[in-house]
mmCIF file of C-alpha atoms and ligand atoms in Angstrom:
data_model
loop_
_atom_site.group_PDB
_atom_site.id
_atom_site.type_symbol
_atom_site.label_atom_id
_atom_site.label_comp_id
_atom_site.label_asym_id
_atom_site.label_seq_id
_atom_site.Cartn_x
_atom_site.Cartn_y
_atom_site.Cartn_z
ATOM 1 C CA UNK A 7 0.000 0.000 0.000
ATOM 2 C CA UNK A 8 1.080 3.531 -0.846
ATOM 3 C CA UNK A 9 2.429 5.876 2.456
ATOM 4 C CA UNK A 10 -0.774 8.241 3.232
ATOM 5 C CA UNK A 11 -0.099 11.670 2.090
ATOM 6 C CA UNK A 12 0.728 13.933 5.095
ATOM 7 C CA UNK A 13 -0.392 17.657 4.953
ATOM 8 C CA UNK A 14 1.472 20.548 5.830
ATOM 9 C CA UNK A 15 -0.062 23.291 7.569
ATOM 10 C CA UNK A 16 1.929 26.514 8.093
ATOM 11 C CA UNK A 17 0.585 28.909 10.312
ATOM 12 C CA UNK A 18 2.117 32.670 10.141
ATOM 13 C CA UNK A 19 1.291 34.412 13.186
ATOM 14 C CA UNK A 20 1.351 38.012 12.523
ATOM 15 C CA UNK A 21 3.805 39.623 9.565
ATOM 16 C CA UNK A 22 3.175 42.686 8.263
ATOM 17 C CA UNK A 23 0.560 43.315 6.460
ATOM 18 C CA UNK A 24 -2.439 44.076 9.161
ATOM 19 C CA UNK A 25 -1.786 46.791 11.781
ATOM 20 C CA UNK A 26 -2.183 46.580 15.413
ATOM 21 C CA UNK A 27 -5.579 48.719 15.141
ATOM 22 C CA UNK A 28 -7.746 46.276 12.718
ATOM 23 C CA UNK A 29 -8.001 43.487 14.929
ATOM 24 C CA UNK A 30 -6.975 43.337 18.748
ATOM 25 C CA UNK A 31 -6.304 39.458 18.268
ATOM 26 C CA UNK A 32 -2.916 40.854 16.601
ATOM 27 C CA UNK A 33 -0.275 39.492 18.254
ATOM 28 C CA UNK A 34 2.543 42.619 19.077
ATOM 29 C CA UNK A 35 4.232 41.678 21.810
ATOM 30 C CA UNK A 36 7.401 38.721 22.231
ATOM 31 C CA UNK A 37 4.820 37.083 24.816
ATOM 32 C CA UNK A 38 1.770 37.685 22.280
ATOM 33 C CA UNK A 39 3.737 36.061 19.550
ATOM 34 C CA UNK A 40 5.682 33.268 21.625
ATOM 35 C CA UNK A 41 2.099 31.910 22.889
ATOM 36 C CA UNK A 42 0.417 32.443 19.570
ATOM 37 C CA UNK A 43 2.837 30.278 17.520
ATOM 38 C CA UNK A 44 2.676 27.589 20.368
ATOM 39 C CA UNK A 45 -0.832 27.266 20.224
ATOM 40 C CA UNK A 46 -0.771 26.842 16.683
ATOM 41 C CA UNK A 47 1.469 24.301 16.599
ATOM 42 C CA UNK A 48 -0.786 22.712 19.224
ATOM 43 C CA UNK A 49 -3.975 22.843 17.514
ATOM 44 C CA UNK A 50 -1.693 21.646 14.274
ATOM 45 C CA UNK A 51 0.662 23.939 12.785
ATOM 46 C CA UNK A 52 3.970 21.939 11.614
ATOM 47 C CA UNK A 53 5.570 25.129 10.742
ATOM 48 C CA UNK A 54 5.606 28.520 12.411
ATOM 49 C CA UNK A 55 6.172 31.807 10.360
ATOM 50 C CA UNK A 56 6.958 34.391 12.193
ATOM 51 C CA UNK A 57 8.115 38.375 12.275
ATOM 52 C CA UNK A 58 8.256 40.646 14.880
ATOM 53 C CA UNK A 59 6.632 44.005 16.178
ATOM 54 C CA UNK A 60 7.796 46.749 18.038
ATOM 55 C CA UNK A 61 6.501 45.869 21.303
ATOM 56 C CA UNK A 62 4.959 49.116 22.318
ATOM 57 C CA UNK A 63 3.873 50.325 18.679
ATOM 58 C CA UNK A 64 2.906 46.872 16.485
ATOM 59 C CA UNK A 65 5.068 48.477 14.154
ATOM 60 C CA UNK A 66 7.148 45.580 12.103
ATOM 61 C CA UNK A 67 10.613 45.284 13.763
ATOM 62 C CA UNK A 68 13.236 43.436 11.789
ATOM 63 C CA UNK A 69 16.115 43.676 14.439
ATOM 64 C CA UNK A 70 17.409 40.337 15.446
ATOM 65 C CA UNK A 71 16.949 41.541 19.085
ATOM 66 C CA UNK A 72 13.291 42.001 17.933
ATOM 67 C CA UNK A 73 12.967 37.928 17.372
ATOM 68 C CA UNK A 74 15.304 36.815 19.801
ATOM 69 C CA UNK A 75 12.876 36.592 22.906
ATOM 70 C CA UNK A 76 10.075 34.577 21.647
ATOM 71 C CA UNK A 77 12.638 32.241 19.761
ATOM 72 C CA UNK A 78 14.064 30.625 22.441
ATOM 73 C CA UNK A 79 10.238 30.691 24.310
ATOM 74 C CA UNK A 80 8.802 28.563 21.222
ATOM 75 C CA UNK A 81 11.671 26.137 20.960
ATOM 76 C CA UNK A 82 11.452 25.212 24.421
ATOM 77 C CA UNK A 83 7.773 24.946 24.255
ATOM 78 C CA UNK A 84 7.043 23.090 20.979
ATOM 79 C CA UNK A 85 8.692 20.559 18.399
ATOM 80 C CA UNK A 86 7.236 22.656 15.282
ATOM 81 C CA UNK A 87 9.057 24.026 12.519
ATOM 82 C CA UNK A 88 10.680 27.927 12.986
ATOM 83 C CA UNK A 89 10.240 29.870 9.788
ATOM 84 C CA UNK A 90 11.905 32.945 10.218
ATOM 85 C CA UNK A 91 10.904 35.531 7.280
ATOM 86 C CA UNK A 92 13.266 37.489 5.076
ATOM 87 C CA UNK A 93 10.292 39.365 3.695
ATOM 88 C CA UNK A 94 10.418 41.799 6.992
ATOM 89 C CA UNK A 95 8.195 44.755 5.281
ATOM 90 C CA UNK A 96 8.160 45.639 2.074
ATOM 91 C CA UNK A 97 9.475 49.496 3.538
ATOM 92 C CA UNK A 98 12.641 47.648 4.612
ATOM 93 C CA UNK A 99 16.054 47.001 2.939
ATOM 94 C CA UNK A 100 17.148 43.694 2.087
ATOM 95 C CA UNK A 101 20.213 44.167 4.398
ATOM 96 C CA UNK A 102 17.752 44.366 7.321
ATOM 97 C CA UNK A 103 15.435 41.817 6.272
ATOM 98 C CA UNK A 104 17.729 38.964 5.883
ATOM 99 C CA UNK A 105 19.374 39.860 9.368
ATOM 100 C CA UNK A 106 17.203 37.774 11.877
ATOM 101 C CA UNK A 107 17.517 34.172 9.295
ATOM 102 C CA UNK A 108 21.339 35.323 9.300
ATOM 103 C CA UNK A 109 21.868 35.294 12.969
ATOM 104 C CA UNK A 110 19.205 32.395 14.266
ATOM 105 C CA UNK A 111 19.809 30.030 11.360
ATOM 106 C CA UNK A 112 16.453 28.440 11.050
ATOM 107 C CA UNK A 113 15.365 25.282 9.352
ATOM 108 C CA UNK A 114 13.273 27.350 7.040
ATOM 109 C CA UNK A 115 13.280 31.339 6.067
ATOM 110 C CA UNK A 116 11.339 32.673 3.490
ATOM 111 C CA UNK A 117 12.264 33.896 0.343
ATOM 112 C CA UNK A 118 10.320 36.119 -1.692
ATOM 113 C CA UNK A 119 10.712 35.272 -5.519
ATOM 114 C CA UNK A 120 10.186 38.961 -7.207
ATOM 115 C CA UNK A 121 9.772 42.675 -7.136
ATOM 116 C CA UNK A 122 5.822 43.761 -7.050
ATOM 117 C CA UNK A 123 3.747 46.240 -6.253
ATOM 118 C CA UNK A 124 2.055 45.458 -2.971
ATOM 119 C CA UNK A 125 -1.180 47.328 -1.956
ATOM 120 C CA UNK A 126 -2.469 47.331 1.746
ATOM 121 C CA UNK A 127 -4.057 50.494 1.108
ATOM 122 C CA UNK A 128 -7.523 49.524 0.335
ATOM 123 C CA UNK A 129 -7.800 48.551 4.071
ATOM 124 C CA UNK A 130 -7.893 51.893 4.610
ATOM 125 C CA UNK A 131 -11.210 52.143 3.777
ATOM 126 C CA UNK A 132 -12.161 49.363 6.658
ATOM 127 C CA UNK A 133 -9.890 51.157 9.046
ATOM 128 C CA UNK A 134 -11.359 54.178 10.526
ATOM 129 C CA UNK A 135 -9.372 55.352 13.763
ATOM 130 C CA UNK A 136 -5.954 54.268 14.019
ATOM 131 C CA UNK A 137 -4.515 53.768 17.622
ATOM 132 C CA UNK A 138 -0.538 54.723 16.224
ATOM 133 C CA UNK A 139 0.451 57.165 14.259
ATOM 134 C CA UNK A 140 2.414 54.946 11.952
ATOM 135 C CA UNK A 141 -0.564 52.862 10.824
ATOM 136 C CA UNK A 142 -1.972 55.852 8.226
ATOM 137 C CA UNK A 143 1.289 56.071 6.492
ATOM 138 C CA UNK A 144 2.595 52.966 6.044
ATOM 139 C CA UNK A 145 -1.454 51.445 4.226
ATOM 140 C CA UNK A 146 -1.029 54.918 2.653
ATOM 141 C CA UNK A 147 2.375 54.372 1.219
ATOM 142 C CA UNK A 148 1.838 51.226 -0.352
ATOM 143 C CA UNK A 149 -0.088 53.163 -3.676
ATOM 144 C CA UNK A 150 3.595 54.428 -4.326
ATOM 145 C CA UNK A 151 5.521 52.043 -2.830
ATOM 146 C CA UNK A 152 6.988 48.369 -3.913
ATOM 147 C CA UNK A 153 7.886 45.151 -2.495
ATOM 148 C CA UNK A 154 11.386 44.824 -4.153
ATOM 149 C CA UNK A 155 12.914 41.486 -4.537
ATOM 150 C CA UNK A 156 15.339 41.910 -7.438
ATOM 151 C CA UNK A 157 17.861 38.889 -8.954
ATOM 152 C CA UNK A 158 20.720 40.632 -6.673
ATOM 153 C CA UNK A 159 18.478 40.679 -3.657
ATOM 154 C CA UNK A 160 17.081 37.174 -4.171
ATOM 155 C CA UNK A 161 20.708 36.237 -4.565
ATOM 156 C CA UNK A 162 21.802 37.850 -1.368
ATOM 157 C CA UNK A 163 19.375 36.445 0.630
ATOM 158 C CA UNK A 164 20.356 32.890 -0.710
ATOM 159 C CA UNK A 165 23.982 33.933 -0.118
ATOM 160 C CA UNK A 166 24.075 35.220 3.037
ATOM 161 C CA UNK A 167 22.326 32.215 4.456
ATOM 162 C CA UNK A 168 24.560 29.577 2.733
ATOM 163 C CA UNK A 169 26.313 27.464 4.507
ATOM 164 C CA UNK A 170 23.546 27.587 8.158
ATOM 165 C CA UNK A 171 21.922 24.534 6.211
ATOM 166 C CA UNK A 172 18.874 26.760 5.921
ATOM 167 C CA UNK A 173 15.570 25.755 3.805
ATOM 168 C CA UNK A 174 13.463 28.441 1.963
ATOM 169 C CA UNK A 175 9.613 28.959 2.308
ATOM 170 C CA UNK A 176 9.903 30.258 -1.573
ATOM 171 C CA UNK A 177 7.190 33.034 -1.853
ATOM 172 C CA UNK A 178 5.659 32.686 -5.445
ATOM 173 C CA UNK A 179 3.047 35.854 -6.043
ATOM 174 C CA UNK A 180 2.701 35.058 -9.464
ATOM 175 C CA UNK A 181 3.942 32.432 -12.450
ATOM 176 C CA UNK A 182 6.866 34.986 -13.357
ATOM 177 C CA UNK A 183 8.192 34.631 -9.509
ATOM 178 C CA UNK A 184 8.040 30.282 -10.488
ATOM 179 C CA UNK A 185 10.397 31.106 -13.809
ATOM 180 C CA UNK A 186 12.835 33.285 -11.273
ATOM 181 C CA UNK A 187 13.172 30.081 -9.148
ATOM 182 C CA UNK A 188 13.719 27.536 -12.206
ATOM 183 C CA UNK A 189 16.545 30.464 -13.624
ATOM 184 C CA UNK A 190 17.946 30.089 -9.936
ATOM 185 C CA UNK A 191 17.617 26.424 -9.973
ATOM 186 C CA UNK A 192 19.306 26.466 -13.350
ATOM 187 C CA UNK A 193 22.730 28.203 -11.628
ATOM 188 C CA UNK A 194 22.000 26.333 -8.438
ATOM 189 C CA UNK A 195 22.188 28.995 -6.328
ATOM 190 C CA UNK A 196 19.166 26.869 -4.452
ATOM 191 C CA UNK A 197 18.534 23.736 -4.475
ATOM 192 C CA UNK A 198 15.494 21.146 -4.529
ATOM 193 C CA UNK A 199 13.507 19.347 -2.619
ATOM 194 C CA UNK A 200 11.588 23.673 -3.359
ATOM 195 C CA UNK A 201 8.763 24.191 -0.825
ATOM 196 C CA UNK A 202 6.886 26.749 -2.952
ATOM 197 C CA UNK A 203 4.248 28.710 -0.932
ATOM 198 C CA UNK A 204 1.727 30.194 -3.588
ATOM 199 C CA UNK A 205 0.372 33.528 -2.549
ATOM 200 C CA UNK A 206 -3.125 34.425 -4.201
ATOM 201 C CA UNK A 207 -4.437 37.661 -3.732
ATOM 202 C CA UNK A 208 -2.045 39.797 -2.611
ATOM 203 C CA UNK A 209 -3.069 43.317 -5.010
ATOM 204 C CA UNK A 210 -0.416 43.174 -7.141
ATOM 205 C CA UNK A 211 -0.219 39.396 -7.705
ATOM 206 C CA UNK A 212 -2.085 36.794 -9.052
ATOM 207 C CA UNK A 213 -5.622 36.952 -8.113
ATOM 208 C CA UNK A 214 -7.976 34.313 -6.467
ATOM 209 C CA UNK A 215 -9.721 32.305 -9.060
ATOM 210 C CA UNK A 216 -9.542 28.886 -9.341
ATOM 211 C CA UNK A 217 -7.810 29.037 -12.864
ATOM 212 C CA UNK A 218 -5.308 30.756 -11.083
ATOM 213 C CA UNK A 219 -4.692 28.464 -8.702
ATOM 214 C CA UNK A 220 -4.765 25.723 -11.180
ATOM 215 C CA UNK A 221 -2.651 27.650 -13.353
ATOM 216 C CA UNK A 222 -0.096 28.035 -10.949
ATOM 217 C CA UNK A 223 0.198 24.374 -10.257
ATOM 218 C CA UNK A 224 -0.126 23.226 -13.794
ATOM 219 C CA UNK A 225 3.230 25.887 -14.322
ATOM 220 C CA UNK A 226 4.959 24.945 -11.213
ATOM 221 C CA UNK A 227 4.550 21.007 -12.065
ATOM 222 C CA UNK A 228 5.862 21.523 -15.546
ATOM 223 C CA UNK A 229 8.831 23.656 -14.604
ATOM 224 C CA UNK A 230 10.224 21.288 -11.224
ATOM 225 C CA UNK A 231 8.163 18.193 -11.730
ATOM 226 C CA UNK A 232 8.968 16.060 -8.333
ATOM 227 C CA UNK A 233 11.273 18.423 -6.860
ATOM 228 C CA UNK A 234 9.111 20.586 -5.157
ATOM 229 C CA UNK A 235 6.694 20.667 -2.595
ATOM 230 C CA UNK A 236 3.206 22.754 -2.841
ATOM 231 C CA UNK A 237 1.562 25.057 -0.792
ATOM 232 C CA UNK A 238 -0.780 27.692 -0.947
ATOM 233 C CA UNK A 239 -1.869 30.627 0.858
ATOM 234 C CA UNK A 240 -5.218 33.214 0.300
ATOM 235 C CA UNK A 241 -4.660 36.464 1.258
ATOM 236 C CA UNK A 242 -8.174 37.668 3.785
ATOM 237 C CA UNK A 243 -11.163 36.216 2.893
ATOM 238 C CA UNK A 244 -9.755 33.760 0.536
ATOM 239 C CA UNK A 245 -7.582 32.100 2.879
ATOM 240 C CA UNK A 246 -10.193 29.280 3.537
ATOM 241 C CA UNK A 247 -11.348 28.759 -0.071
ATOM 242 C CA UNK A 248 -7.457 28.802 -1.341
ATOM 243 C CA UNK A 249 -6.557 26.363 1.086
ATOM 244 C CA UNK A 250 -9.434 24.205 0.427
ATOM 245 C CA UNK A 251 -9.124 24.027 -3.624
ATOM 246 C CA UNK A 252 -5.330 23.380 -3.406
ATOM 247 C CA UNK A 253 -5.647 20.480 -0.388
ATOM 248 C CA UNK A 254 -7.856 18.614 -2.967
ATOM 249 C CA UNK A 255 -5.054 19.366 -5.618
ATOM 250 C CA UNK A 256 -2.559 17.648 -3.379
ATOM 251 C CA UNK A 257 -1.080 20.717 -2.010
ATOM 252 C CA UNK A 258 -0.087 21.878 1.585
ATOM 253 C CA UNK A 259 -1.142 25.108 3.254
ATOM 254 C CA UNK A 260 -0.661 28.008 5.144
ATOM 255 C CA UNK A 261 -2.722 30.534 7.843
ATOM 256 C CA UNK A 262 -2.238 32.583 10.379
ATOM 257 C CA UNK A 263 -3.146 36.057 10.904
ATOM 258 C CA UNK A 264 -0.727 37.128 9.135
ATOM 259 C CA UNK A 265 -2.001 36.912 6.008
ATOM 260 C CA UNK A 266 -6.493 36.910 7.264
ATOM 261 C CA UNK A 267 -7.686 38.416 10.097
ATOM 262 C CA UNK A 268 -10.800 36.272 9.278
ATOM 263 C CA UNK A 269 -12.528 33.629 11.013
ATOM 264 C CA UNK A 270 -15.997 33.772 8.907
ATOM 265 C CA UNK A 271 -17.851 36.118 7.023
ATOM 266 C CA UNK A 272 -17.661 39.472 9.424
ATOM 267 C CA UNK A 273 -16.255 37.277 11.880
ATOM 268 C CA UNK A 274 -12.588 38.242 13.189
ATOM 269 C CA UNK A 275 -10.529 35.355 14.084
ATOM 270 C CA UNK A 276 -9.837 35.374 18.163
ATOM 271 C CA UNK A 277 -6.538 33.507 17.673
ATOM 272 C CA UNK A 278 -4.361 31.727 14.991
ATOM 273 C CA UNK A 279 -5.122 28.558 16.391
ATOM 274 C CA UNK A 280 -9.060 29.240 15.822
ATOM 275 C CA UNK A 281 -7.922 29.225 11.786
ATOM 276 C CA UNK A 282 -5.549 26.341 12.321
ATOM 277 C CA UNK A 283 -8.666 24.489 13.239
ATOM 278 C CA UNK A 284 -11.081 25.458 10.904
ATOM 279 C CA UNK A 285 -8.566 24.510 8.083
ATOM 280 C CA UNK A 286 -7.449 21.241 10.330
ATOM 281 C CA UNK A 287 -11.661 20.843 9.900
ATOM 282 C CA UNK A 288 -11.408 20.810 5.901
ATOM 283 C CA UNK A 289 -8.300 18.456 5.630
ATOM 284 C CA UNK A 290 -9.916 15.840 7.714
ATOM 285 C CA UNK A 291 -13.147 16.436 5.575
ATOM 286 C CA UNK A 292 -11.346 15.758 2.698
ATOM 287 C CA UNK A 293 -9.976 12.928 4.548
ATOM 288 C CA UNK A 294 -6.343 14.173 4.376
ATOM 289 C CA UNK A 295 -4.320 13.722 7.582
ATOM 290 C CA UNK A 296 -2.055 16.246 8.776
ATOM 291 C CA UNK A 297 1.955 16.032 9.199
ATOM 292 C CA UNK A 298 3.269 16.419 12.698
ATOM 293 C CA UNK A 299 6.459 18.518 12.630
ATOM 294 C CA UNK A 300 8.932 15.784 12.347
ATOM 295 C CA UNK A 301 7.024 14.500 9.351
ATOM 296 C CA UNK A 302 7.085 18.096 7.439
ATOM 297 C CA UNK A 303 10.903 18.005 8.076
ATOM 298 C CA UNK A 304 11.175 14.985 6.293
ATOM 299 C CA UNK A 305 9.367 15.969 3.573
ATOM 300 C CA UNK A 306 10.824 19.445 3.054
ATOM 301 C CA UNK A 307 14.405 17.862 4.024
ATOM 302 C CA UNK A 308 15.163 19.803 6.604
ATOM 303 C CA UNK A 309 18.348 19.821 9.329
ATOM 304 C CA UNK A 310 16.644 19.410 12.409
ATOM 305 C CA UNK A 311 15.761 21.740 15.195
ATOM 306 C CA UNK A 312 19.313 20.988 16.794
ATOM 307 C CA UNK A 313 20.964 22.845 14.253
ATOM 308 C CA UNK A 314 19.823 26.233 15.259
ATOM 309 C CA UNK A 315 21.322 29.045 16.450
ATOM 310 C CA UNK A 316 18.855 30.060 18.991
HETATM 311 N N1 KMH B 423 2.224 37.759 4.053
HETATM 312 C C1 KMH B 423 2.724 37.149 2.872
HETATM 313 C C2 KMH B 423 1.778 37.388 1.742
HETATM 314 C C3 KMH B 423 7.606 37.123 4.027
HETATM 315 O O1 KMH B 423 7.422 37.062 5.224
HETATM 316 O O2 KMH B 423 8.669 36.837 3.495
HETATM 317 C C4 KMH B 423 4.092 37.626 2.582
HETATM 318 C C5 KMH B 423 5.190 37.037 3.398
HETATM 319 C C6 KMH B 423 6.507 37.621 3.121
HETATM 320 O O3 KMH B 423 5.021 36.115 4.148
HETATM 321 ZN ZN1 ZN B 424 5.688 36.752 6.305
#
């Protein structure tokens, strides 16, 4: 008989796309984001993604001293998976963003696969009163702003980190971010088993549709075949649909609050582990089984938890 297929789920706590006044289930602070990422990996999560926040402010805080607190809180608390982004915000450099995966040496960082434009300003419209003055002006600043993840930069990142045995969440927005990865593939600057994470409906990238999703599958099956690993995630209120669509397509998948602040229709999520579960609820419908953490670091290859530097 064949081995059951084992499901990924991902679960990206906070990042940097929602602001501290849109939901007060945000985590901000090291104790906020320690316990969130635990209880996601309790009610599922094999991976963790995580960035940090300016305690005081919510404000996204790349500094390795920013990270370093709940790091060692989450290792000692749980087996799963530390993803440590590279991503930061898109109003950082590239030199900052790749500082905390420098320093802690995860088994995973992410790694995001080309330059866009990346719009959080329509939430201004849902967003009335702001608690911090930063909030405003960094939705506002996204009309004019972009996200930029050029060859050098991508190259950096994938530099920089050689050599700490780290493994790359590889952030696909859109099919031209899949033919950046086979061109780096190509020069081996990164090599396979790829655990492509999918983005749909970030404004700016590919949208939500299911042709998109199939379309991005179809592309990223012709272009690495068996040497990559699929997952998916749908930015607000298509995180649950996205995720759905792609488990049935064989894929793995990611939530968190990071990327939906949604539970239900109008419904704010309380926690991450609330949308852990509800996706946990559509995997077992589907009658997929989930993969503990030491399964998803077989199947992504990974070094182990003991080779960490935090
Ligand atoms: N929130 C995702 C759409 C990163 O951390 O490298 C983008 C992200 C980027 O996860
Ligand atoms: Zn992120």
């Amino acid at each position: 008989m064949s081995k059951k297929r084992k499901v990924i789920i991902t679960c990206a706590v906070t990042g940097a796309i929602h602001t501290p006044s849109m939901s007060p289930y945000l985590p901000i602070t090291p104790e906020q984001i320690a316990d969130a990422a635990v209880e996601a990996a309790e009610a599922g999560a094999a991976i963790v993604h995580l960035h940090a926040r300016d305690p005081e402010t919510g404000k996204p805080d790349q500094r390795p001293e920013a990270f370093e607190p709940f790091l060692k809180v989450i290792k000692q608390r749980s087996n799963c998976v530390v993803n440590i982004t590279t991503g930061g915000a898109p109003t950082m450099t590239v030199e900052e963003r790749v500082r905390p995966a420098a320093t802690f040496k995860p088994e995973i960082a992410s790694l995001n696969m080309g330059t866009m434009n990346f719009g959080l300003y329509p939430m201004l419209e849902r967003t009335k009163e702001f608690k911090f003055d930063w909030e405003r002006p960094y939705l506002e600043g996204s009309r004019n702003g972009i996200f930029k993840n050029t060859f050098a930069d991508i190259e950096y990142i994938l530099k920089t980190c050689a050599g700490n045995g780290t493994r790359f969440e590889i952030e696909c927005y859109d099919i031209g971010h899949l033919y950046t990865l086979a061109h780096m593939a190509d020069r081996k600057i990164v090599e396979p088993p790829f655990f492509i994470q999918s983005v749909f409906g970030i404004l700016g990238g590919i949208g939500t549709h299911p042709e998109d999703v199939a379309h991005m599958k179809r592309t990223a099956d012709r272009l690495f075949g068996n040497d990559y690993r699929w997952s998916v995630l749908g930015a607000g209120r298509h995180q649950l649909p996205i995720a759905a669509m792609a488990a049935a397509m064989g894929g793995n998948v990611r939530v968190g609050l990071e990327d939906s602040l949604w539970a239900g229709p109008g419904r704010l999520a309380k926690s991450n582990a609330e949308q852990v579960r509800l996706v946990r609820q559509i995997l077992e419908g589907l009658g997929l089984e989930i993969a503990t953490p030491d399964e998803a670091r077989e199947i992504l290859q990974l070094k182990g938890a003991d080779k960490v530097a935090f």
